[in-house]
Structures are given as structure tokens and as C-alpha cells.
PDB file of C-alpha atoms in Angstrom:
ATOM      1  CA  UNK A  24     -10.532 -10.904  23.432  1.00  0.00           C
ATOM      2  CA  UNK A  25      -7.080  -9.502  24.049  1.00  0.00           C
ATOM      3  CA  UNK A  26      -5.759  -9.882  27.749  1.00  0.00           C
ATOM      4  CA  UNK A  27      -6.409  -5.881  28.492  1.00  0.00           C
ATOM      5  CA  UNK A  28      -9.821  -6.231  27.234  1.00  0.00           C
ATOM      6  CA  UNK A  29     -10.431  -9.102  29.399  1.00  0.00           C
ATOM      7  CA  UNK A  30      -8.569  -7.330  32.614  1.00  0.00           C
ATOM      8  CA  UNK A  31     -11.122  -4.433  32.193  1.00  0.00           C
ATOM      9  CA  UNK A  32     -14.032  -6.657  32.160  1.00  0.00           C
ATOM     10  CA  UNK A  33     -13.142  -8.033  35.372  1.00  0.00           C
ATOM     11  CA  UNK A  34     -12.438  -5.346  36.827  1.00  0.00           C
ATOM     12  CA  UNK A  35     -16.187  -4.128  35.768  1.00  0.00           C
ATOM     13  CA  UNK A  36     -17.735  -7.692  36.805  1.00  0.00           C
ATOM     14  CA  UNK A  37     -16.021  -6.701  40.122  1.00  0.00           C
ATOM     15  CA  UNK A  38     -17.596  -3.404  40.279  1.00  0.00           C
ATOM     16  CA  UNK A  39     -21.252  -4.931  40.245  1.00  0.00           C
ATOM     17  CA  UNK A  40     -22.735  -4.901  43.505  1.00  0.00           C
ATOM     18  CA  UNK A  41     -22.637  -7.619  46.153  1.00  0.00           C
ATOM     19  CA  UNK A  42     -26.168  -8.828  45.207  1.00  0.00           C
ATOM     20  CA  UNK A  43     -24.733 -10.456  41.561  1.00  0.00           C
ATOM     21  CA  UNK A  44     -22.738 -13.982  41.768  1.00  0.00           C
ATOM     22  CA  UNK A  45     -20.717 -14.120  38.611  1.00  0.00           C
ATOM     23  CA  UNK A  46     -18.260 -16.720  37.957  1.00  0.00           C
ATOM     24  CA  UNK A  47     -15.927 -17.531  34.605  1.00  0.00           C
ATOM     25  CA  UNK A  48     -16.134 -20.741  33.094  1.00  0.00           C
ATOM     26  CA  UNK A  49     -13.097 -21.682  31.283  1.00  0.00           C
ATOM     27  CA  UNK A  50     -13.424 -23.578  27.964  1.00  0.00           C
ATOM     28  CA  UNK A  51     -10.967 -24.058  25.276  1.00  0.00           C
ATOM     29  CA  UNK A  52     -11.888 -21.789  22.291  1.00  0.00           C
ATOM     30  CA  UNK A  53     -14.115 -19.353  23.846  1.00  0.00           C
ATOM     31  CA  UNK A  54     -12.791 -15.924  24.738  1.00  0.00           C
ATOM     32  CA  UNK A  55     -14.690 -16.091  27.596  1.00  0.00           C
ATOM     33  CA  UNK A  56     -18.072 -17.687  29.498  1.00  0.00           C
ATOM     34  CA  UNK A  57     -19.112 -16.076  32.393  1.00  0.00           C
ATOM     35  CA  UNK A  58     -22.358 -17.191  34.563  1.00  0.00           C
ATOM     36  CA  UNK A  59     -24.014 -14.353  36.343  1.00  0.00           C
ATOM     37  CA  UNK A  60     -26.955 -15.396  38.948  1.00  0.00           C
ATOM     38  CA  UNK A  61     -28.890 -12.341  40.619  1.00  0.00           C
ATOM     39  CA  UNK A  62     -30.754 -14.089  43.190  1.00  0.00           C
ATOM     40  CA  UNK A  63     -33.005 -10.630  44.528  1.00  0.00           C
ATOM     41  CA  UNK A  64     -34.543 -10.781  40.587  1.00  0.00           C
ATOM     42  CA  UNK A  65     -34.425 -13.983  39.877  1.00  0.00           C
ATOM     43  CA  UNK A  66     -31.930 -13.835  37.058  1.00  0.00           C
ATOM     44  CA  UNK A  67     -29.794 -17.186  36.047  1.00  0.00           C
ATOM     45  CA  UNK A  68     -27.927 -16.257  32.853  1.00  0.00           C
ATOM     46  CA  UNK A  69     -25.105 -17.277  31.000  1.00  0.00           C
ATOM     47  CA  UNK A  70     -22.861 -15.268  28.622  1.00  0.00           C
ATOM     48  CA  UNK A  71     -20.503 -17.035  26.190  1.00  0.00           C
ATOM     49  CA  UNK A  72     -17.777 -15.074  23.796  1.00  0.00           C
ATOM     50  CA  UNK A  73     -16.846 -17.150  21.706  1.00  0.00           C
ATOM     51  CA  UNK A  74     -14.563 -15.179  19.618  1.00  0.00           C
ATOM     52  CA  UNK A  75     -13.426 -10.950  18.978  1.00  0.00           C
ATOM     53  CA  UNK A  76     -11.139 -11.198  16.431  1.00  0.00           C
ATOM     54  CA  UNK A  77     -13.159  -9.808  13.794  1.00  0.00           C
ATOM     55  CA  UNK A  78     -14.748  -6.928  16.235  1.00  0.00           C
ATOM     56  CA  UNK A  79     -17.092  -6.978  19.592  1.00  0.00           C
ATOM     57  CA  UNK A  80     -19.915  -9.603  19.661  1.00  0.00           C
ATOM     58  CA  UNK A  81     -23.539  -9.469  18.833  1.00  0.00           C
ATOM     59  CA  UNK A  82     -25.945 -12.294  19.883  1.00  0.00           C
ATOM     60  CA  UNK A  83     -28.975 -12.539  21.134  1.00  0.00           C
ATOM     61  CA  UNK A  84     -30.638 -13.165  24.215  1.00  0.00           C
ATOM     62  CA  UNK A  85     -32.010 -16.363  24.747  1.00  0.00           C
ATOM     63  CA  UNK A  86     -34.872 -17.155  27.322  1.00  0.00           C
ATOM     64  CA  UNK A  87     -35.776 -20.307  27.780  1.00  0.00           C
ATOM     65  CA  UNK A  88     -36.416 -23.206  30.771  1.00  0.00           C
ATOM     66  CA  UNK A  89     -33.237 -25.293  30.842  1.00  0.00           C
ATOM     67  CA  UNK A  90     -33.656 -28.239  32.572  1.00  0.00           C
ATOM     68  CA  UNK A  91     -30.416 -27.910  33.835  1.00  0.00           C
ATOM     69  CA  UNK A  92     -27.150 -25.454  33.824  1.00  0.00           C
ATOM     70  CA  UNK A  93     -25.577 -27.638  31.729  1.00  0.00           C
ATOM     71  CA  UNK A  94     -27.830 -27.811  29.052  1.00  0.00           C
ATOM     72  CA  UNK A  95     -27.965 -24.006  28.971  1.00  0.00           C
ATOM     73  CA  UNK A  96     -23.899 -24.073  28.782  1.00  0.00           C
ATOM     74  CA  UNK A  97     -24.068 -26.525  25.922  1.00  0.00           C
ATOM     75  CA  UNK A  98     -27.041 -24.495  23.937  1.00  0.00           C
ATOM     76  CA  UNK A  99     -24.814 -20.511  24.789  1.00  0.00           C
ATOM     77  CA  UNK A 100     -21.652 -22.478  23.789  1.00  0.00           C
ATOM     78  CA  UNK A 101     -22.451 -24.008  20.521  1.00  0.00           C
ATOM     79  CA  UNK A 102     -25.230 -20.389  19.777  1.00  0.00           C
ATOM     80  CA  UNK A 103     -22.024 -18.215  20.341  1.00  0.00           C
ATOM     81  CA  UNK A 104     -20.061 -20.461  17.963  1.00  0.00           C
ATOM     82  CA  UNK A 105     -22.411 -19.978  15.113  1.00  0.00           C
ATOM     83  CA  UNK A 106     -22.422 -16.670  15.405  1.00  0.00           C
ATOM     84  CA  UNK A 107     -18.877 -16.405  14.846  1.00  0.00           C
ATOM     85  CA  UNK A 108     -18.998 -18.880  11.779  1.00  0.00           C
ATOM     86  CA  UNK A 109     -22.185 -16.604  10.338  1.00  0.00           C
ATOM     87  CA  UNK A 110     -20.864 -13.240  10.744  1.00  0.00           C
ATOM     88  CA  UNK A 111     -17.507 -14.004   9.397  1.00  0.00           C
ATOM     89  CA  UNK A 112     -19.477 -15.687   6.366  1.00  0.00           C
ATOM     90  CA  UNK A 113     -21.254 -12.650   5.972  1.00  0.00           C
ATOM     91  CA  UNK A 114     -18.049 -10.585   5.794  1.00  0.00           C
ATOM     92  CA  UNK A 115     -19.227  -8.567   9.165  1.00  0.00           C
ATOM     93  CA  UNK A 116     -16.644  -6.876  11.233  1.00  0.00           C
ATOM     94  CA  UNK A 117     -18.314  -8.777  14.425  1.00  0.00           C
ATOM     95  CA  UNK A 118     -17.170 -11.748  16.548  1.00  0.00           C
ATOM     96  CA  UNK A 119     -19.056 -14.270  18.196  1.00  0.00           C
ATOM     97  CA  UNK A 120     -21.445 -14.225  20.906  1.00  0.00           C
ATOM     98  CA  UNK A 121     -24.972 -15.368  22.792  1.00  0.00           C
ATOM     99  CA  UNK A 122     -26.308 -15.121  26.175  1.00  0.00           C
ATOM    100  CA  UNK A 123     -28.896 -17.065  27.931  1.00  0.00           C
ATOM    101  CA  UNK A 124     -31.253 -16.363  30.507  1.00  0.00           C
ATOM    102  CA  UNK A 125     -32.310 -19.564  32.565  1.00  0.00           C
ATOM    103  CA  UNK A 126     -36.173 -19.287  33.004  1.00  0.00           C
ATOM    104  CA  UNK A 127     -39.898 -19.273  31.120  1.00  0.00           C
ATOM    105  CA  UNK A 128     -39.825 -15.893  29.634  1.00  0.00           C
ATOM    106  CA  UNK A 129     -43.821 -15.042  31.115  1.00  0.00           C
ATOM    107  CA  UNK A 130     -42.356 -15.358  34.516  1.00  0.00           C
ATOM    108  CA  UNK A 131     -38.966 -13.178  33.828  1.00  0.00           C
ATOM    109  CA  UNK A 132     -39.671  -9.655  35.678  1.00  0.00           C
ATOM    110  CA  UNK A 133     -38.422  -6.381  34.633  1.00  0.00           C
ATOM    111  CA  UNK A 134     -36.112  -6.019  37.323  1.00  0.00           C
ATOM    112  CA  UNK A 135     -34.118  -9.245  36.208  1.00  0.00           C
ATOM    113  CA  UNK A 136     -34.134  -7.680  33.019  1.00  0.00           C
ATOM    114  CA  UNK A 137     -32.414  -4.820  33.783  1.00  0.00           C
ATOM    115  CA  UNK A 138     -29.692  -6.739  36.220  1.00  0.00           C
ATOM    116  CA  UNK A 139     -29.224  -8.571  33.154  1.00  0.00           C
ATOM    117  CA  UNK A 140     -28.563  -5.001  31.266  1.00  0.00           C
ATOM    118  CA  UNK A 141     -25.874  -4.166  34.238  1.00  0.00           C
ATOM    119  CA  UNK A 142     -24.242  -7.291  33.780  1.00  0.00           C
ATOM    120  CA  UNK A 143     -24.258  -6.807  29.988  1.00  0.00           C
ATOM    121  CA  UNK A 144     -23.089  -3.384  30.748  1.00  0.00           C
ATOM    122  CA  UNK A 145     -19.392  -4.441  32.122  1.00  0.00           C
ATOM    123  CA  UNK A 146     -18.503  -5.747  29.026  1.00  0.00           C
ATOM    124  CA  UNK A 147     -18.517  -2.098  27.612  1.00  0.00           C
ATOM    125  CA  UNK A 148     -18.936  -2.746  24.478  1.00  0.00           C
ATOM    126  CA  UNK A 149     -17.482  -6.308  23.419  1.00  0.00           C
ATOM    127  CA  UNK A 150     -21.094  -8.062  23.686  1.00  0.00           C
ATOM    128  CA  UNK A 151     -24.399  -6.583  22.040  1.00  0.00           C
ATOM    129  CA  UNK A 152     -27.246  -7.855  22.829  1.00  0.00           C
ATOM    130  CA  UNK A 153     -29.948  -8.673  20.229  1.00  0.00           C
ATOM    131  CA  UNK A 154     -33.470 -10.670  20.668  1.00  0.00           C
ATOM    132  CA  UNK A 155     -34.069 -14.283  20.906  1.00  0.00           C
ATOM    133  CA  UNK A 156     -36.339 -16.677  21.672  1.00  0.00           C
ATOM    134  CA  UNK A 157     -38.706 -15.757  24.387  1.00  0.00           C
ATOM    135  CA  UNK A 158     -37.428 -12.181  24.016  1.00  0.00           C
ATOM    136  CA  UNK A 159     -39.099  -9.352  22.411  1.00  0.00           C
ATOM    137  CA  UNK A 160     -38.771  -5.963  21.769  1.00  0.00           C
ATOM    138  CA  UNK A 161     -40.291  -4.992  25.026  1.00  0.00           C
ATOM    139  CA  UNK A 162     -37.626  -6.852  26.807  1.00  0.00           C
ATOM    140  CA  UNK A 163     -35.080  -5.570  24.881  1.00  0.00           C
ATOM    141  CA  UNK A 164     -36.310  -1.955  26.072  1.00  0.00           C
ATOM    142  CA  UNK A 165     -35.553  -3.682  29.738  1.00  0.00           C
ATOM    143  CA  UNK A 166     -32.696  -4.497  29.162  1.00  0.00           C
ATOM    144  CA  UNK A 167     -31.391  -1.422  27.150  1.00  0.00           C
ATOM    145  CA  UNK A 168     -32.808   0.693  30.896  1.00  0.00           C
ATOM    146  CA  UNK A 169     -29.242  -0.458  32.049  1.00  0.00           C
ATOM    147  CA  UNK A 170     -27.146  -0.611  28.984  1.00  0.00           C
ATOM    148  CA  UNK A 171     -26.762   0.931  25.986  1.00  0.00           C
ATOM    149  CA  UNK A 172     -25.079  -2.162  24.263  1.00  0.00           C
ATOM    150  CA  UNK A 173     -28.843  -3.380  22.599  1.00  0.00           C
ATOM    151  CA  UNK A 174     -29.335  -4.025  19.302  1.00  0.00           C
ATOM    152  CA  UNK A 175     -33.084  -4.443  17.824  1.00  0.00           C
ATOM    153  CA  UNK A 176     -34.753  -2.858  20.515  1.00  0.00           C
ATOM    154  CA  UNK A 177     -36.729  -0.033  18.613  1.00  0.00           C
ATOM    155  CA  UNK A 178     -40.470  -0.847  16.992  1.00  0.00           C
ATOM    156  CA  UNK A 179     -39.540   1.314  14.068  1.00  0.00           C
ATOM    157  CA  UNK A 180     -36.493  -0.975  13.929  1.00  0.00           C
ATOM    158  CA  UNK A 181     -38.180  -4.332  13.918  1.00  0.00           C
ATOM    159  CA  UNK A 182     -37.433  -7.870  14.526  1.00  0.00           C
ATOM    160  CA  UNK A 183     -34.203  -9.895  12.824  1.00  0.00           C
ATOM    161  CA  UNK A 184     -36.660 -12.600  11.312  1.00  0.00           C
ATOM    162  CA  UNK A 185     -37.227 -10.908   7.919  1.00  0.00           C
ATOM    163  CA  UNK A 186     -33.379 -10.847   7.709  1.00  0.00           C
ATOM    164  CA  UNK A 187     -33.000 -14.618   8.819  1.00  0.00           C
ATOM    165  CA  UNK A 188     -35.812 -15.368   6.353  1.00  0.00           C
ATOM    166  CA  UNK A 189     -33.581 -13.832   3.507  1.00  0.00           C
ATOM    167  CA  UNK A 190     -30.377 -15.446   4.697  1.00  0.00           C
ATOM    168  CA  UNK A 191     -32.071 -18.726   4.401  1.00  0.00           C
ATOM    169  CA  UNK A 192     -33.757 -18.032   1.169  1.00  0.00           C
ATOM    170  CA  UNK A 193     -29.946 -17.028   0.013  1.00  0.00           C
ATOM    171  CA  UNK A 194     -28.495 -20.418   1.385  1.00  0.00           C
ATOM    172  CA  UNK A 195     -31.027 -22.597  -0.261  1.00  0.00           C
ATOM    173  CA  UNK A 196     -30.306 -20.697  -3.844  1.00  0.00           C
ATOM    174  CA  UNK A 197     -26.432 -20.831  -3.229  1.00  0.00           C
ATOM    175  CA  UNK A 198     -26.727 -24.517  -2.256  1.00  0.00           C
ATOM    176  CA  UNK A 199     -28.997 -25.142  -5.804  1.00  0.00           C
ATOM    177  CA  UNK A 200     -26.539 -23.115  -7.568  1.00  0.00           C
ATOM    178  CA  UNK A 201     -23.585 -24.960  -6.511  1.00  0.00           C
ATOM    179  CA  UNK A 202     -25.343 -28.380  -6.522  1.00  0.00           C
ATOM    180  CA  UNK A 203     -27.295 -28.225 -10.169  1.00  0.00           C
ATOM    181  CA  UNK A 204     -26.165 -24.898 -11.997  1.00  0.00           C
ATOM    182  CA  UNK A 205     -29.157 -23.065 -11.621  1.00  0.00           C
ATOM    183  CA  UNK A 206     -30.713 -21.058  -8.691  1.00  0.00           C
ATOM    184  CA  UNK A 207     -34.227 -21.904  -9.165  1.00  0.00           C
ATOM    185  CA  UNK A 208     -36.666 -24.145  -6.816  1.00  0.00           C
ATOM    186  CA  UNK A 209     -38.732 -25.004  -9.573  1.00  0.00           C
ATOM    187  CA  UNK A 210     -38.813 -29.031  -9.475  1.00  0.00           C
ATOM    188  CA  UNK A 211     -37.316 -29.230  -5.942  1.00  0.00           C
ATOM    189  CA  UNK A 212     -38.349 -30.488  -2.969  1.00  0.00           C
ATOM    190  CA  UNK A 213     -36.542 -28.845  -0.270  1.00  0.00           C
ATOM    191  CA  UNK A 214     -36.762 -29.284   3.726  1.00  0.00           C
ATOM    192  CA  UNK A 215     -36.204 -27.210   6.430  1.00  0.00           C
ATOM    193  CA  UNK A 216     -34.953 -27.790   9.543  1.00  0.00           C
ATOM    194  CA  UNK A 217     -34.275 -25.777  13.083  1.00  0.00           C
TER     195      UNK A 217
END
């Protein structure tokens, strides 16, 4: 994130109203972490760029019960990270990114939701949101009632796990290819993980 792009999303954090807490946490290869708490909704999330070079960031949105905040920081940290490493694999003109949102997704209302979407909303542009675990296309909708930086958010549209699917179908026949000269499963045994 260049220095003017950062300046301007302070200056937008700023802007929020009184009721949201947001704070930058500074770690050493990350363009920038910030943790935003909302405490009239509920919300707890985290937000972690981890790198723009190749273009804004897309990540999704990750609800889940973290036992504590810094096992959310660890799990936004190393999620952003991949994300960087995968899209620049892929050849995408996309950086980095992940957010997480600190509760059991049954009890997150819609109004923490949609502070989430204003917080999103001051980044203008350098994070897109996308689902996660414990969020669904209904959430996204939420979330999208106070941004327009959502990606995935339309039924007609769908959910991203035919496309991860594919992507690890394409690993395992790259790996084969590389490892015994042939694509094929036939004859393999081959375990999956995550």
C-alpha cells in the first residue's frame, strides 16, 4: 500500500463515527492490520493487508469463535498471506488480504454486519470482501448494505467452492505431472488435507 493510499484510509477510519474503536497493528510485512471493535453491534473484527503490489485485495470474511484475539491475529495474518502467494500464482492482478470477524456466525446480527460493511467501506477500494467460513451469501448481502467493495454476494453468482474444488484438482495433477510424468490418478493414493 503506498503511503497516500494509506494516509486516505486513515483519514476514512477517522471519519467513522465515535461508536467504532479501530486501532492499527503494526507487523513487519503486512501493508497494514487494523482491529475494528463496534461494541453497540457486537462486532470484533480484524482486517489484515498483507500486500497491494499486484492490485487491491480480495479475501474473504471469516467468522468464527476465537478463543482469543490473538489467535484470530495469527489465523487473518497467515489467511492474508496466502492470498497473496495464490493470486500471484494464479497470475491475478490482486494483492493479499482476509478479514475476520470474532464470534459464532448464528449469533452475528445484521447490524454488525453492516458496521462491518462501513468499516470495509474506508478502505475504498483496496480490500474486497468475499465469503468465508461461517459466511454466506446472505451475509454478504449485509455487508454489501454498507459497501459496495463485495465480491460473491449474488445467488446467480454462487459460492467460490466449485472454483477451489478446481484449483485443487489442478494442484494435485500439476504435482503428479511434475513428480511421475503423467497427470493421471489412476494407481494413486492421494490425501487431502485443510
Amino acid at each position: 500500500m503506498t503511503s497516500s493510499t494509506l494516509e486516505h484510509c486513515f483519514q476514512a477510519l477517522d471519519a467513522l463515527s465515535e461508536e467504532f474503536q479501530i486501532e492499527q497493528i503494526e507487523r513487519p510485512g503486512f501493508a497494514g492490520i487494523f482491529s475494528c471493535m463496534h461494541a453497540k453491534s457486537g462486532l470484533e473484527a480484524i482486517l489484515s493487508l498483507h500486500d497491494l503490489t499486484l492490485g487491491p485485495a480480495i479475501g474473504g470474511v471469516r467468522c468464527y469463535p476465537y478463543s482469543s484475539q490473538n489467535e484470530a491475529l495469527s489465523d487473518v495474518m497467515n489467511l492474508s498471506r496466502a492470498m497473496t502467494h495464490k493470486a500471484a500464482a494464479a497470475g491475478l492482478p490482486i494483492g493479499g488480504g482476509k478479514s475476520v470477524l470474532c464470534a459464532e456466525s448464528s449469533k452475528l446480527s445484521s447490524t454488525a454486519l453492516r458496521a462491518f460493511g462501513r468499516f470495509i467501506d474506508a478502505f475504498s477500494g483496496q480490500y474486497i470482501a468475499a465469503k468465508d467460513v461461517g459466511i454466506g451469501i446472505s451475509e454478504l448481502q449485509e455487508i454489501r448494505k454498507a459497501t459496495e467493495y463485495v465480491a460473491g454476494w449474488s445467488r446467480d453468482i454462487g459460492g467460490p467452492s466449485k472454483f477451489t474444488a478446481w484449483g485443487v484438482v489442478a494442484g494435485i495433477e500439476v504435482s503428479l505431472e511434475q513428480v511421475y510424468g503423467s497427470s493421471s490418478c489412476a494407481g494413486k493414493t492421494i490425501a487431502i488435507q485443510g
